[in-house]
CSV table of C-alpha atoms (C1' of nucleotides) in Angstrom, one decimal:
chain,number,residue,atom,x,y,z
J,1,MET,CA,0.0,-0.2,0.3
J,2,PHE,CA,1.1,3.7,-0.9
J,3,LEU,CA,0.6,6.0,2.3
J,4,SER,CA,1.2,9.3,3.2
J,5,THR,CA,2.8,12.3,1.2
J,6,SER,CA,6.5,13.3,1.0
J,7,GLU,CA,8.4,16.0,-0.9
J,8,HIS,CA,11.6,15.3,-2.8
J,9,SER,CA,13.5,17.4,-5.3
J,10,ALA,CA,14.1,16.8,-8.8
J,11,ASP,CA,17.9,17.4,-9.9
J,12,ALA,CA,19.7,18.7,-13.0
J,13,LYS,CA,19.2,15.4,-14.4
J,14,ASN,CA,15.3,15.2,-13.9
J,15,ARG,CA,16.0,12.3,-11.3
J,16,VAL,CA,13.8,11.8,-8.0
J,17,SER,CA,14.6,9.5,-5.2
J,18,VAL,CA,11.0,7.3,-4.7
J,19,PRO,CA,10.1,7.3,-1.1
J,20,ALA,CA,11.8,4.2,0.6
J,21,GLY,CA,8.1,3.1,1.9
J,22,TYR,CA,6.7,3.3,-1.6
J,23,ARG,CA,9.7,0.9,-3.0
J,24,GLU,CA,8.8,-1.2,-0.1
J,25,ALA,CA,5.3,-1.7,-1.4
J,26,LEU,CA,6.7,-2.5,-5.0
J,27,ARG,CA,9.0,-5.4,-3.3
J,28,ASP,CA,7.4,-8.3,-5.2
J,29,ASP,CA,7.2,-7.1,-8.7
J,30,PRO,CA,8.8,-8.5,-11.6
J,31,TYR,CA,10.7,-5.4,-12.4
J,32,ASP,CA,12.4,-2.9,-10.1
J,33,ALA,CA,10.3,0.1,-11.3
J,34,ILE,CA,7.3,2.0,-11.4
J,35,TYR,CA,4.9,2.8,-14.1
J,36,VAL,CA,3.7,6.4,-14.6
J,37,LEU,CA,0.9,8.0,-16.7
J,38,PRO,CA,0.9,11.6,-17.1
J,39,HIS,CA,-2.9,12.0,-16.1
J,40,PHE,CA,-5.4,13.1,-18.8
J,41,ASP,CA,-7.6,14.7,-16.0
J,42,GLY,CA,-4.9,17.1,-14.4
J,43,PRO,CA,-1.2,18.2,-14.2
J,44,TYR,CA,0.0,15.3,-12.4
J,45,LEU,CA,1.6,11.7,-12.6
J,46,GLU,CA,-0.4,8.7,-11.9
J,47,CYS,CA,2.3,5.9,-10.7
J,48,GLY,CA,2.2,2.2,-9.5
J,49,GLY,CA,3.6,-1.1,-9.9
J,50,GLU,CA,2.6,-3.9,-11.7
J,51,GLN,CA,-1.2,-4.1,-10.5
J,52,PHE,CA,-1.4,-0.5,-11.4
J,53,VAL,CA,-0.9,-1.4,-15.2
J,54,GLN,CA,-2.9,-4.8,-15.1
J,55,GLN,CA,-5.8,-2.8,-13.6
J,56,TYR,CA,-6.0,-0.4,-16.6
J,57,ARG,CA,-5.6,-3.2,-18.8
J,58,MET,CA,-8.1,-5.3,-17.5
J,59,ASP,CA,-10.7,-2.1,-17.6
J,60,ILE,CA,-9.7,-1.4,-21.3
J,61,ALA,CA,-9.9,-5.4,-22.4
J,62,ASN,CA,-13.4,-5.4,-21.1
J,63,LEU,CA,-14.7,-2.8,-23.4
J,64,PRO,CA,-15.9,-4.1,-27.0
J,65,ARG,CA,-12.7,-4.1,-29.1
J,66,TYR,CA,-14.2,-1.4,-31.3
J,67,ASP,CA,-15.6,0.8,-28.9
J,68,ALA,CA,-14.7,4.4,-29.0
J,69,LEU,CA,-14.1,4.8,-25.6
J,70,ARG,CA,-11.9,1.7,-25.5
J,71,LYS,CA,-9.8,3.6,-28.3
J,72,ASP,CA,-9.6,6.6,-26.1
J,73,LEU,CA,-8.4,4.7,-23.6
J,74,GLU,CA,-5.8,2.9,-25.4
J,75,ILE,CA,-4.1,6.0,-26.8
J,76,ALA,CA,-4.2,8.1,-23.4
J,77,VAL,CA,-3.4,5.5,-20.9
J,78,ILE,CA,-1.5,2.7,-22.5
J,79,GLY,CA,-0.1,4.8,-24.9
J,80,ALA,CA,0.9,7.4,-22.3
J,81,ILE,CA,2.3,5.1,-19.4
J,82,ARG,CA,5.9,4.4,-19.2
J,83,ARG,CA,8.0,2.3,-17.0
J,84,LEU,CA,10.5,4.2,-15.2
J,85,ASP,CA,13.6,1.8,-13.8
J,86,PHE,CA,15.0,2.4,-10.5
J,87,ASP,CA,18.6,3.1,-10.4
J,88,SER,CA,20.9,1.4,-7.6
J,89,THR,CA,19.3,4.1,-5.0
J,90,GLY,CA,16.3,4.0,-5.8
J,91,ARG,CA,15.8,7.0,-8.1
J,92,VAL,CA,13.8,7.3,-11.4
J,93,THR,CA,14.6,9.7,-14.2
J,94,LEU,CA,11.5,11.3,-15.4
J,95,PRO,CA,10.8,12.2,-19.2
J,96,ARG,CA,10.9,15.7,-20.1
J,97,ASP,CA,7.2,15.9,-21.4
J,98,PHE,CA,6.3,14.0,-18.0
J,99,ILE,CA,8.0,17.2,-16.1
J,100,ASP,CA,6.1,19.5,-18.3
J,101,HIS,CA,2.8,17.6,-17.9
J,102,ALA,CA,3.0,18.2,-14.2
J,103,GLY,CA,5.0,21.3,-14.1
J,104,ILE,CA,7.5,20.1,-12.0
J,105,ASP,CA,10.5,22.4,-11.3
J,106,GLY,CA,12.4,21.3,-8.2
J,107,ARG,CA,10.3,20.0,-5.4
J,108,CYS,CA,7.4,17.6,-6.0
J,109,ALA,CA,5.2,15.8,-3.9
J,110,PHE,CA,4.6,12.0,-3.7
J,111,VAL,CA,1.1,11.3,-2.8
J,112,GLY,CA,0.0,7.8,-1.7
J,113,CYS,CA,-3.6,6.6,-2.8
J,114,ASP,CA,-3.2,3.2,-1.5
J,115,ASN,CA,-3.2,1.2,-4.8
J,116,HIS,CA,-1.2,3.6,-6.7
J,117,PHE,CA,0.3,7.1,-5.8
J,118,GLN,CA,0.4,10.6,-7.4
J,119,ILE,CA,3.5,12.9,-8.3
J,120,TRP,CA,2.6,16.5,-8.2
J,121,ASN,CA,4.5,20.0,-8.4
J,122,ALA,CA,5.0,20.6,-4.7
J,123,ASP,CA,3.3,23.9,-4.4
J,124,ALA,CA,0.3,22.8,-6.9
J,125,HIS,CA,-0.2,19.8,-4.5
J,126,ALA,CA,-0.6,22.2,-1.3
J,127,ALA,CA,-3.1,24.4,-3.0
J,128,ARG,CA,-5.0,21.2,-4.5
J,129,LEU,CA,-4.9,20.1,-0.7
J,130,ARG,CA,-6.5,23.2,0.8
J,131,ASP,CA,-9.3,22.8,-2.0
J,132,VAL,CA,-10.0,19.4,-1.2
J,133,ARG,CA,-10.0,19.5,2.4
J,134,SER,CA,-12.9,22.4,2.4
J,135,ARG,CA,-14.7,20.3,-0.1
J,136,LEU,CA,-14.7,17.5,2.0
J,137,SER,CA,-15.9,19.9,4.8
J,138,ALA,CA,-18.8,21.1,2.9
J,139,ARG,CA,-19.8,17.9,1.9
J,140,LEU,CA,-20.1,16.9,5.3
J,141,ALA,CA,-22.9,19.1,5.8
J,142,ASP,CA,-25.0,17.3,3.6
J,143,PRO,CA,-26.3,14.2,4.8
J,144,ALA,CA,-26.6,12.2,1.7
J,145,GLU,CA,-23.4,12.9,0.8
J,146,ALA,CA,-22.1,12.2,4.5
J,147,GLU,CA,-23.6,8.8,4.2
J,148,ARG,CA,-21.7,7.9,0.8
J,149,MET,CA,-18.5,9.0,2.5
J,150,GLY,CA,-19.0,6.4,5.1
J,151,GLY,CA,-21.7,4.1,4.0
J,152,GLY,CA,-19.2,1.1,3.1
J,153,THR,CA,-19.1,-2.0,5.0
J,154,ASP,CA,-17.8,-1.8,8.5
J,155,LEU,CA,-14.8,-4.0,8.6
J,156,GLY,CA,-15.5,-4.8,12.2
J,157,SER,CA,-19.2,-6.3,12.0
J,158,LEU,CA,-18.4,-7.9,8.5
J,159,LEU,CA,-15.6,-10.2,10.5
J,160,ARG,CA,-18.2,-11.1,13.1
J,161,ASN,CA,-21.2,-11.9,10.8
J,162,SER,CA,-20.1,-12.9,7.4
J,163,GLU,CA,-19.9,-16.4,6.9
J,164,SER,CA,-19.1,-15.9,3.1
J,165,LEU,CA,-16.2,-13.7,4.0
J,166,ALA,CA,-14.7,-16.4,6.1
J,167,ALA,CA,-14.9,-18.8,3.3
J,168,LEU,CA,-13.4,-16.1,1.0
J,169,LEU,CA,-10.4,-16.2,3.6
J,170,LYS,CA,-9.9,-19.5,3.7
J,171,GLY,CA,-9.2,-19.5,-0.3
J,172,GLU,CA,-12.7,-20.8,-1.7
J,173,LYS,CA,-14.2,-18.6,-4.6
J,174,LEU,CA,-17.6,-16.9,-4.1
O,1,MET,CA,2.7,-5.6,-24.7
O,2,PHE,CA,3.4,-2.2,-26.5
O,3,LEU,CA,3.6,0.5,-24.1
O,4,SER,CA,4.1,4.3,-24.1
O,5,THR,CA,4.7,6.6,-27.0
O,6,SER,CA,7.8,7.8,-28.6
O,7,GLU,CA,8.7,10.0,-31.8
O,8,HIS,CA,11.3,9.0,-34.3
O,9,SER,CA,12.3,10.5,-37.5
O,10,ALA,CA,11.7,9.0,-41.0
O,11,ASP,CA,15.1,9.2,-42.8
O,12,ALA,CA,15.6,10.4,-46.6
O,13,LYS,CA,15.3,6.2,-47.2
O,14,ASN,CA,12.1,6.3,-45.5
O,15,ARG,CA,13.5,4.2,-42.7
O,16,VAL,CA,12.4,4.3,-39.4
O,17,SER,CA,13.6,2.9,-36.0
O,18,VAL,CA,11.2,1.0,-34.0
O,19,PRO,CA,11.4,1.9,-30.5
O,20,ALA,CA,13.6,-0.6,-28.5
O,21,GLY,CA,10.8,-1.6,-26.0
O,22,TYR,CA,8.6,-2.7,-28.7
O,23,ARG,CA,11.0,-4.6,-30.3
O,24,GLU,CA,11.5,-6.3,-26.7
O,25,ALA,CA,7.8,-7.2,-27.0
O,26,LEU,CA,8.2,-9.0,-30.1
O,27,ARG,CA,11.2,-11.0,-29.1
O,28,ASP,CA,9.5,-14.2,-29.3
O,29,ASP,CA,8.1,-13.8,-33.1
O,30,PRO,CA,9.0,-16.1,-35.5
O,31,TYR,CA,10.0,-13.4,-37.9
O,32,ASP,CA,12.0,-10.4,-36.9
O,33,ALA,CA,9.4,-8.1,-38.5
O,34,ILE,CA,6.1,-6.1,-38.1
O,35,TYR,CA,3.2,-6.4,-39.7
O,36,VAL,CA,1.6,-2.8,-40.6
O,37,LEU,CA,-2.0,-2.1,-41.8
O,38,PRO,CA,-2.8,1.6,-43.3
O,39,HIS,CA,-5.9,2.0,-41.1
O,40,PHE,CA,-9.3,2.1,-42.8
O,41,ASP,CA,-10.3,4.3,-40.0
O,42,GLY,CA,-8.0,7.1,-40.4
O,43,PRO,CA,-4.5,8.7,-41.4
O,44,TYR,CA,-2.3,6.0,-39.5
O,45,LEU,CA,-0.6,2.6,-39.5
O,46,GLU,CA,-1.9,-0.3,-37.3
O,47,CYS,CA,1.3,-2.5,-36.3
O,48,GLY,CA,2.0,-5.4,-34.4
O,49,GLY,CA,3.8,-8.7,-34.3
O,50,GLU,CA,1.9,-12.5,-35.2
O,51,GLN,CA,-0.8,-12.1,-32.8
O,52,PHE,CA,-2.0,-8.8,-34.2
O,53,VAL,CA,-2.4,-10.9,-37.6
O,54,GLN,CA,-3.7,-13.7,-36.2
O,55,GLN,CA,-6.7,-12.0,-34.4
O,56,TYR,CA,-7.6,-10.0,-37.6
O,57,ARG,CA,-7.6,-13.5,-39.1
O,58,MET,CA,-9.8,-14.7,-36.5
O,59,ASP,CA,-12.3,-12.0,-36.7
O,60,ILE,CA,-12.7,-12.2,-40.4
O,61,ALA,CA,-13.3,-16.0,-40.3
O,62,ASN,CA,-15.9,-15.9,-37.4
O,63,LEU,CA,-18.1,-14.1,-40.2
O,64,PRO,CA,-20.2,-16.1,-42.6
O,65,ARG,CA,-18.0,-16.9,-45.9
O,66,TYR,CA,-20.0,-14.9,-48.3
O,67,ASP,CA,-20.9,-12.1,-46.0
O,68,ALA,CA,-20.5,-8.5,-47.4
O,69,LEU,CA,-18.8,-7.0,-44.4
O,70,ARG,CA,-16.1,-9.9,-44.4
O,71,LYS,CA,-15.2,-9.7,-48.1
O,72,ASP,CA,-14.8,-5.9,-47.2
O,73,LEU,CA,-12.8,-6.8,-44.4
O,74,GLU,CA,-10.4,-9.2,-46.4
O,75,ILE,CA,-9.8,-6.6,-48.9
O,76,ALA,CA,-9.0,-3.4,-46.7
O,77,VAL,CA,-7.2,-5.4,-43.8
O,78,ILE,CA,-5.9,-8.9,-45.1
O,79,GLY,CA,-5.1,-7.5,-48.3
O,80,ALA,CA,-3.6,-4.3,-46.9
O,81,ILE,CA,-1.5,-5.7,-44.4
O,82,ARG,CA,2.3,-6.0,-45.1
O,83,ARG,CA,5.2,-7.5,-43.2
O,84,LEU,CA,8.2,-5.2,-42.9
O,85,ASP,CA,11.5,-7.0,-41.8
O,86,PHE,CA,14.0,-5.1,-39.3
O,87,ASP,CA,17.3,-4.1,-40.2
O,88,SER,CA,20.3,-5.0,-37.9
O,89,THR,CA,19.7,-1.7,-36.2
O,90,GLY,CA,15.8,-2.4,-35.8
O,91,ARG,CA,14.5,0.0,-38.5
O,92,VAL,CA,12.0,-0.8,-41.2
O,93,THR,CA,11.5,1.0,-44.3
O,94,LEU,CA,8.2,2.2,-45.0
O,95,PRO,CA,6.5,1.8,-48.4
O,96,ARG,CA,6.0,5.1,-50.3
O,97,ASP,CA,1.7,4.5,-50.1
O,98,PHE,CA,2.0,3.9,-46.3
O,99,ILE,CA,3.6,7.2,-46.0
O,100,ASP,CA,1.2,9.0,-48.0
O,101,HIS,CA,-1.5,6.9,-46.1
O,102,ALA,CA,-0.3,8.6,-42.7
O,103,GLY,CA,1.2,11.7,-43.9
O,104,ILE,CA,4.1,11.1,-42.8
O,105,ASP,CA,7.1,14.0,-43.2
O,106,GLY,CA,9.9,13.5,-40.8
O,107,ARG,CA,8.8,13.0,-37.4
O,108,CYS,CA,6.4,10.0,-36.5
O,109,ALA,CA,4.7,9.1,-33.3
O,110,PHE,CA,4.9,5.4,-32.4
O,111,VAL,CA,1.7,4.8,-30.1
O,112,GLY,CA,1.8,1.9,-27.7
O,113,CYS,CA,-1.9,0.3,-27.5
O,114,ASP,CA,-1.2,-2.8,-25.7
O,115,ASN,CA,-1.6,-5.8,-28.1
O,116,HIS,CA,-0.6,-3.5,-31.0
O,117,PHE,CA,0.9,0.1,-31.8
O,118,GLN,CA,0.0,3.0,-34.3
O,119,ILE,CA,2.3,5.2,-36.4
O,120,TRP,CA,1.2,8.5,-36.9
O,121,ASN,CA,2.6,11.9,-38.1
O,122,ALA,CA,3.9,13.6,-34.9
O,123,ASP,CA,1.7,16.7,-35.3
O,124,ALA,CA,-1.4,15.3,-36.1
O,125,HIS,CA,-0.7,12.9,-33.2
O,126,ALA,CA,0.0,15.4,-30.8
O,127,ALA,CA,-3.3,17.1,-31.8
O,128,ARG,CA,-5.3,14.0,-31.6
O,129,LEU,CA,-3.7,13.3,-28.1
O,130,ARG,CA,-5.2,16.6,-27.0
O,131,ASP,CA,-8.8,15.8,-28.4
O,132,VAL,CA,-8.6,12.4,-26.4
O,133,ARG,CA,-7.6,13.8,-23.2
O,134,SER,CA,-10.1,16.5,-23.0
O,135,ARG,CA,-12.8,13.9,-24.0
O,136,LEU,CA,-11.8,11.4,-21.6
O,137,SER,CA,-11.5,14.5,-18.7
O,138,ALA,CA,-15.1,15.4,-19.5
O,139,ARG,CA,-16.5,11.9,-19.5
O,140,LEU,CA,-15.2,11.7,-15.5
O,141,ALA,CA,-17.2,14.6,-14.7
O,142,ASP,CA,-20.6,12.2,-15.6
O,143,PRO,CA,-21.0,9.4,-13.0
O,144,ALA,CA,-22.4,7.0,-15.2
O,145,GLU,CA,-19.5,7.2,-17.5
O,146,ALA,CA,-16.9,7.4,-14.8
O,147,GLU,CA,-18.4,4.2,-13.8
O,148,ARG,CA,-18.3,2.3,-17.0
O,149,MET,CA,-14.5,3.5,-17.2
O,150,GLY,CA,-13.8,1.8,-13.7
O,151,GLY,CA,-16.2,0.4,-11.0
O,152,GLY,CA,-15.2,0.5,-7.7
O,153,THR,CA,-13.0,-2.3,-6.2
O,154,ASP,CA,-14.9,-5.3,-5.0
O,155,LEU,CA,-13.8,-7.0,-1.8
O,156,GLY,CA,-12.4,-9.9,-3.3
O,157,SER,CA,-10.0,-8.6,-5.4
O,158,LEU,CA,-9.2,-6.0,-2.5
O,159,LEU,CA,-8.4,-9.4,-0.7
O,160,ARG,CA,-6.4,-11.0,-2.9
O,161,ASN,CA,-4.3,-7.9,-3.7
O,162,SER,CA,-3.6,-6.8,0.0
O,163,GLU,CA,-1.7,-8.9,2.3
O,164,SER,CA,-2.0,-6.6,5.2
O,165,LEU,CA,-5.8,-6.4,4.8
O,166,ALA,CA,-6.0,-10.0,4.9
O,167,ALA,CA,-4.2,-10.4,7.5
O,168,LEU,CA,-6.0,-7.9,9.5
O,169,LEU,CA,-9.4,-9.9,8.6
O,170,LYS,CA,-7.8,-13.0,10.1
O,171,GLY,CA,-7.2,-11.5,13.5
O,172,GLU,CA,-3.4,-11.0,13.0
O,173,LYS,CA,-2.0,-7.8,14.4
O,174,LEU,CA,0.0,-5.5,12.0
P,1,DT,C1',23.0,0.3,-67.2
P,2,DA,C1',20.4,3.0,-63.8
P,3,DA,C1',17.6,3.0,-59.7
P,4,DA,C1',16.3,0.8,-55.6
P,5,DT,C1',17.0,-1.8,-52.1
P,6,DT,C1',19.4,-4.2,-48.4
P,7,DC,C1',23.2,-4.6,-45.4
P,8,DC,C1',26.7,-2.9,-42.8
P,9,DC,C1',29.5,0.2,-39.9
P,10,DA,C1',30.2,5.1,-37.8
P,11,DT,C1',28.9,8.7,-34.8
P,12,DG,C1',26.4,11.6,-31.5
P,13,DA,C1',23.1,11.9,-28.1
P,14,DT,C1',20.6,10.4,-24.3
P,15,DA,C1',20.1,7.4,-20.8
P,16,DT,C1',22.0,4.1,-17.0
P,17,DC,C1',25.3,2.5,-13.8
P,18,DC,C1',28.5,3.3,-10.3
P,19,DC,C1',30.3,5.4,-6.8
P,20,DA,C1',30.9,9.6,-3.3
P,21,DT,C1',28.9,12.6,-0.3
P,22,DA,C1',25.3,14.5,2.9
P,23,DT,C1',21.7,14.4,5.9
P,24,DG,C1',18.6,12.5,9.1
P,25,DT,C1',17.6,8.8,12.4
P,26,DT,C1',18.0,5.0,15.4
P,27,DA,C1',20.7,2.3,18.7
P,28,DA,C1',24.4,2.0,21.9
P,29,DC,C1',26.9,3.6,25.4
P,30,DA,C1',29.3,6.5,28.7
H,1,DT,C1',21.0,12.5,29.8
H,2,DG,C1',24.1,13.7,26.9
H,3,DT,C1',27.4,12.1,23.2
H,4,DT,C1',28.9,9.2,19.6
H,5,DA,C1',28.6,5.6,16.3
H,6,DA,C1',26.1,2.8,13.1
H,7,DC,C1',22.4,2.4,9.7
H,8,DA,C1',19.2,4.0,6.3
H,9,DT,C1',17.9,7.4,3.1
H,10,DA,C1',18.6,11.3,-0.2
H,11,DT,C1',21.4,13.9,-3.6
H,12,DG,C1',25.4,15.0,-6.7
H,13,DG,C1',28.8,14.1,-10.7
H,14,DG,C1',31.4,11.5,-13.4
H,15,DA,C1',32.0,6.9,-16.4
H,16,DT,C1',29.9,3.5,-19.3
H,17,DA,C1',26.7,1.3,-22.3
H,18,DT,C1',22.4,1.7,-25.2
H,19,DC,C1',19.9,3.5,-28.8
H,20,DA,C1',18.6,6.4,-32.7
H,21,DT,C1',20.2,8.1,-37.0
H,22,DG,C1',23.2,9.0,-40.8
H,23,DG,C1',26.1,7.7,-44.9
H,24,DG,C1',28.3,4.2,-47.7
H,25,DA,C1',29.1,-0.1,-50.0
H,26,DA,C1',27.1,-4.5,-51.8
H,27,DT,C1',23.5,-6.4,-54.2
H,28,DT,C1',19.2,-6.9,-56.1
H,29,DT,C1',15.5,-5.5,-59.5
H,30,DA,C1',13.9,-3.1,-63.8
DNA sequence: TAAATTCCCATGATATCCCATATGTTAACA
DNA sequence: TGTTAACATATGGGATATCATGGGAATTTA
């Protein structure tokens, strides 16, 4: 799991150290690398390991082969992702166009998002975090939204009550 | 798998270097070559290895033998694909009519699409990528479309992919 | 014989690898 | 409790290998 945020600097060769904790999460991957996508939805890089790419491949493969959405995703996702290999000290070199896309100039922020993480221009991320917080705060005022935010299954009660989950944990298929 | 996009130049002899990563993906093919199709859907070349051709053959073979669509596909796909062999440095020579079809003049973009890739005039692809990105970005704003692009994670896949969550559910301490 | 194609080698740019240094954190010990 | 040692992490710079690409020679085709 990719957790928490940390800032690192990109040097003259556009190298950045990937947080040690993130590298730990990639320990079992076949390549000593991360996959990086300049995201179509904003000035940031979406990153992850093998699972990150496979998830996108699956989403795309599940669409009809001549579907327009599928073709768009192939270009903007598969066509845009690059594998960046670690050097011996745990750094990757960011391609010039990736740096341009995210507006990275010196400091950049690594933001953990569970099964993937993002790389932002440090200042841009700080500003965004303020926005996100106030937006979430406002959402809580609306009961329907509050329900949506915390309406998921309660892990504790699930454990106490669910036989099918117990079966799943024993390795049985549902 | 063909991943990411890179630009290369076509020289005076109409030779282009195929990205090293793509050649790696073709390592196990019987021929040291790519199959190239001037696509009927736009000014670009659709390319791939052995699997790329076989997929088209299958699609066509599944149609009735006297079907009008089948006959069209036979002409526009099977009749149009050419095999281009690599030279010793990993380049292929593009036939004149292929260059005309894609409007290639100097720089061209190689776009990875998982099991195949495309070759575009570099400028044409840049313009198209902008279109695709804004279209996808707009789509995300619509919850129904966002759902189609990637539904929420189900508990099963979460369990399969997260050792620490599985451990937690089994009652172990983290 | 002319034109085009294929093969081979040379070069430059870029990315990759390796070692050295700095910084910060934990652990050990006085 | 203060000091030092050991370690892990982050960063900087130089050497090396890989890749893209240009040009010329050999071979084929018209």
